[in-house]
C-alpha positions as YAML, in Angstrom:
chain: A
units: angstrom
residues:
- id: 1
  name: UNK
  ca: [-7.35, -23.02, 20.94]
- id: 2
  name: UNK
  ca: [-8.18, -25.69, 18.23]
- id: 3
  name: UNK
  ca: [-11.53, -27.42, 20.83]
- id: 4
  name: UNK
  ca: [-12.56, -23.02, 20.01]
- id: 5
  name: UNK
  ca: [-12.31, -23.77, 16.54]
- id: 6
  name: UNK
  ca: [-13.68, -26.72, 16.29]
- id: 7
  name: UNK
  ca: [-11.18, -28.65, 15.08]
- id: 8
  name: UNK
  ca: [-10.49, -32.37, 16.70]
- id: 9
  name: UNK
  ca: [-6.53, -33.15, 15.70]
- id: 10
  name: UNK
  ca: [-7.50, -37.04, 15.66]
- id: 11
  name: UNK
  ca: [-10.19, -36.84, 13.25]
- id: 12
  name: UNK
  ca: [-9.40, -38.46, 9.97]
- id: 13
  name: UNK
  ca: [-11.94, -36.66, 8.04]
- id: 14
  name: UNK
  ca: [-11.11, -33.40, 6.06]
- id: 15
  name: UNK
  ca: [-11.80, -30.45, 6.83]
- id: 16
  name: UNK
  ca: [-13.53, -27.50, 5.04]
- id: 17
  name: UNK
  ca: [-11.08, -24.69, 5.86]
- id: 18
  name: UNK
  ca: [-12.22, -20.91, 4.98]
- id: 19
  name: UNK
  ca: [-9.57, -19.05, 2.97]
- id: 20
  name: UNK
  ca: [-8.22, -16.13, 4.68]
- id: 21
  name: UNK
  ca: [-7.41, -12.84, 2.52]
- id: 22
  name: UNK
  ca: [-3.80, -12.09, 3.76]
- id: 23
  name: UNK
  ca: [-3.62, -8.21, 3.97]
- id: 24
  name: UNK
  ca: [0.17, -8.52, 3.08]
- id: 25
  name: UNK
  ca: [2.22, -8.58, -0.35]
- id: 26
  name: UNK
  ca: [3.86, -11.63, -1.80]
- id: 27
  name: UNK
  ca: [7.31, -10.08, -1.30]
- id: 28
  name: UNK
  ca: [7.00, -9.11, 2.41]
- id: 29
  name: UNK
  ca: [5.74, -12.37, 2.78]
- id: 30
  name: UNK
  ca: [8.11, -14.60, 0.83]
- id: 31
  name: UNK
  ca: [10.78, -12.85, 3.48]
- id: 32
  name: UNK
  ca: [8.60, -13.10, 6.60]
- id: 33
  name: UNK
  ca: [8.97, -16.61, 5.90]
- id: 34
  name: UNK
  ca: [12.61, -16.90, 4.97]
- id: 35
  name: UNK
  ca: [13.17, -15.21, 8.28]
- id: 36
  name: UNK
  ca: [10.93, -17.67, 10.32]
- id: 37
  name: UNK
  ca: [12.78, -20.52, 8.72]
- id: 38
  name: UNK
  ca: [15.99, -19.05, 9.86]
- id: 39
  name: UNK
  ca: [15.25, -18.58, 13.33]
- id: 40
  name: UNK
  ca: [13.33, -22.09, 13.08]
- id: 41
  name: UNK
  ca: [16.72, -23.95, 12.00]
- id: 42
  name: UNK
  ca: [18.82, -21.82, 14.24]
- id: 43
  name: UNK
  ca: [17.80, -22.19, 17.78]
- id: 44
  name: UNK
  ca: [18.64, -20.08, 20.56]
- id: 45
  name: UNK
  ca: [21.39, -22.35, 22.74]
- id: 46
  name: UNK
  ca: [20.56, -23.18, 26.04]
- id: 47
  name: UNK
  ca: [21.33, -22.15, 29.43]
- id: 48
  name: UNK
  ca: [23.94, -24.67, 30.15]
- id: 49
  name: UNK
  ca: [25.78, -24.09, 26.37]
- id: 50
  name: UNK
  ca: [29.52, -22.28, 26.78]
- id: 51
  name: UNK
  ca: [29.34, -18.16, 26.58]
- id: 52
  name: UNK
  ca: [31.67, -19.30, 23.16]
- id: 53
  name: UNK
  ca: [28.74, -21.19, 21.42]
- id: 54
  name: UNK
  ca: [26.42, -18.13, 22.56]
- id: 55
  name: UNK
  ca: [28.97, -15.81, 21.38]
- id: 56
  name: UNK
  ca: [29.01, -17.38, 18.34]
- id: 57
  name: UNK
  ca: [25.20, -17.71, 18.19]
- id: 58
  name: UNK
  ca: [24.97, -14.15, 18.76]
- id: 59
  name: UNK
  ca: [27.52, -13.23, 15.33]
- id: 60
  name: UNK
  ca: [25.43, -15.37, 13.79]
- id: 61
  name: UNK
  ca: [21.84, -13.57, 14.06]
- id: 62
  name: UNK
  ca: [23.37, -9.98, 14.01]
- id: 63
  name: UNK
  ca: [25.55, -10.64, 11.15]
- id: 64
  name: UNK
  ca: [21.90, -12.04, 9.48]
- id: 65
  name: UNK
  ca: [19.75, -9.12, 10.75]
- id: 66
  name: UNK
  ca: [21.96, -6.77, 8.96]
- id: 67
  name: UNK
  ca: [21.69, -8.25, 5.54]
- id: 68
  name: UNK
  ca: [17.84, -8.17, 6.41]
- id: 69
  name: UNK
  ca: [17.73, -5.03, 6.93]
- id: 70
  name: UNK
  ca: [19.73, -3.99, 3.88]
- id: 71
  name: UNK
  ca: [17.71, -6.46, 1.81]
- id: 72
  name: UNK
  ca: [14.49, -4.44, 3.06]
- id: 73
  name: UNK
  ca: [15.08, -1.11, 3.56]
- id: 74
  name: UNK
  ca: [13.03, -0.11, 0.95]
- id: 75
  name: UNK
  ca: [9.89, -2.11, 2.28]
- id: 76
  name: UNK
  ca: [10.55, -2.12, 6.16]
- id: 77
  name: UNK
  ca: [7.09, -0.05, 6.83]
- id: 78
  name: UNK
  ca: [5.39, -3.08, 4.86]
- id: 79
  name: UNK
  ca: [6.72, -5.69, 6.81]
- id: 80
  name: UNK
  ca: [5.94, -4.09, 9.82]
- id: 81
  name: UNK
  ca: [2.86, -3.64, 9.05]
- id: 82
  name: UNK
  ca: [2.89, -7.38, 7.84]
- id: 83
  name: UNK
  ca: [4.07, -8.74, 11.15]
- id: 84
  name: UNK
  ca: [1.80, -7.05, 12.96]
- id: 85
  name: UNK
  ca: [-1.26, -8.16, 11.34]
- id: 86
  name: UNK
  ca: [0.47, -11.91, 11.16]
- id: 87
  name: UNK
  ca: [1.22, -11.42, 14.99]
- id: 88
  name: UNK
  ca: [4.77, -12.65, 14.33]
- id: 89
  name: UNK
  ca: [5.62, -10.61, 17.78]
- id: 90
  name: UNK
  ca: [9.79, -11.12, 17.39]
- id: 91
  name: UNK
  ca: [10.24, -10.27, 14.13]
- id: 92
  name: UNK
  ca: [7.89, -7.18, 14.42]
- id: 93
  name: UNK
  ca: [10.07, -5.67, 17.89]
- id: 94
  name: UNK
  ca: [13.17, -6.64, 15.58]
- id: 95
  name: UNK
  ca: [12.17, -4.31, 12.57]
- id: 96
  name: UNK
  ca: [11.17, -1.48, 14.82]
- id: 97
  name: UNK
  ca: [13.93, -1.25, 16.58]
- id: 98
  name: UNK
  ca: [15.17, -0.98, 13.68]
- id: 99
  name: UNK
  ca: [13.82, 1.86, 12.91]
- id: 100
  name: UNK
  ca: [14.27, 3.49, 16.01]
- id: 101
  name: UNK
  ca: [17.96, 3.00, 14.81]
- id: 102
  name: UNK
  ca: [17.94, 4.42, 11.92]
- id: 103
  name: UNK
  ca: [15.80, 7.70, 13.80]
- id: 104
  name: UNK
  ca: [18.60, 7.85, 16.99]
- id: 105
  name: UNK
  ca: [20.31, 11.08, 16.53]
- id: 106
  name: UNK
  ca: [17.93, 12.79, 14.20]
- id: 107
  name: UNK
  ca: [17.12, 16.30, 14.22]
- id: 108
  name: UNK
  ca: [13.46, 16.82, 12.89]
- id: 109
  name: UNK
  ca: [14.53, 17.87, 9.42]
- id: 110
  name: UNK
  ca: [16.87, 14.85, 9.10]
- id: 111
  name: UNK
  ca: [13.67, 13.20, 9.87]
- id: 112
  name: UNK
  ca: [11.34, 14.90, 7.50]
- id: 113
  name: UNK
  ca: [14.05, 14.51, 4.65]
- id: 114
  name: UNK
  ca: [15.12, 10.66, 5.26]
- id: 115
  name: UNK
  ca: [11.00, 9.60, 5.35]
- id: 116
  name: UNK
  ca: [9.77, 11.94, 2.79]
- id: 117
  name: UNK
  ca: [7.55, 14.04, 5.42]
- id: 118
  name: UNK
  ca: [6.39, 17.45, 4.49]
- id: 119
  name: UNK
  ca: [6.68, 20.46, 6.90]
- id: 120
  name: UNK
  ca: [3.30, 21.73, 7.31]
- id: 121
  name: UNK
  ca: [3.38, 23.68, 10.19]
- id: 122
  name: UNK
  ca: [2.77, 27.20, 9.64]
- id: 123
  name: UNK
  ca: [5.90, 29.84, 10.70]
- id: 124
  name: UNK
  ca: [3.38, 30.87, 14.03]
- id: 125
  name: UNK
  ca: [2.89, 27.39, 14.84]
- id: 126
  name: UNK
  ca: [6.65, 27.06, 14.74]
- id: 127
  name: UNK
  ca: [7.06, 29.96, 16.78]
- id: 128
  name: UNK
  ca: [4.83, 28.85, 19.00]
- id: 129
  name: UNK
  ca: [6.49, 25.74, 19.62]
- id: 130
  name: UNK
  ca: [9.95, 27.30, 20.05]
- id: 131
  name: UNK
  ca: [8.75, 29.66, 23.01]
- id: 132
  name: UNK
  ca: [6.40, 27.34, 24.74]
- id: 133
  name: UNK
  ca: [9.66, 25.36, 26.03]
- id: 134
  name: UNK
  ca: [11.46, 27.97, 26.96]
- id: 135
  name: UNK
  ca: [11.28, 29.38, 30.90]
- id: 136
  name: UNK
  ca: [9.95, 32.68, 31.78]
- id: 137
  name: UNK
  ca: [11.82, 35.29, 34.04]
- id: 138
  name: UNK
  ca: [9.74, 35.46, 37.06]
...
């Protein structure tokens, strides 16, 4: 990947690096990072570890996922959004299944209420909808 680039590792000469505009904002980002570092200083324990140290492991990263999803509930779309563009593949699956979470269970007007989604199907197309699942007497 770095030979594509260009860039020799054992060079001692700088480099002129472009500046990339990052699409994301500075608090999704300060947490993206907080969240890497986490993961980074808590690694997963190997194969040959006892099920206790995984169990423990395992406490451990739910009991943290939950304060992260309290702490950004009210910018989880933006930091999905963020990990997906920063191709941060983990921590994007995490946060939607986190949402899918949150949706299990949901009628469609639970739905519409909890993410602020208007109704803007007429009554026909309701109509419509209702009847085209239903079975006909034959």
């Amino acid at each position: 990947m770095f030979l594509d680039l260009g860039i020799q590792l054992d060079s001692d000469e700088p480099m002129e690096i472009e500046r990339i505009a990052l699409q994301c904002t500075e608090q999704s980002l300060k947490k993206i990072i907080e969240i890497c570092e986490f993961y980074h200083n808590n690694p997963k324990p190997q194969d040959d570890e006892t099920d206790d140290a995984k169990a423990v492991y395992q406490q451990k990263i739910e009991a943290y996922l939950r304060q992260v999803h309290e702490d950004v509930k009210d910018y989880n779309w933006v930091m999905i959004l963020d990990t997906d563009y920063l191709e941060i593949k983990f921590l994007f699956d995490i946060l939607c299944c986190h949402v899918a979470e949150t949706m299990r269970g949901k009628t469609t007007e639970e739905l519409r209420e909890m993410y602020d989604i208007e109704n803007d199907f007429s009554q026909e197309d309701l109509e419509y909808i209702e009847n085209s699942g239903k079975f006909s007497d034959i």
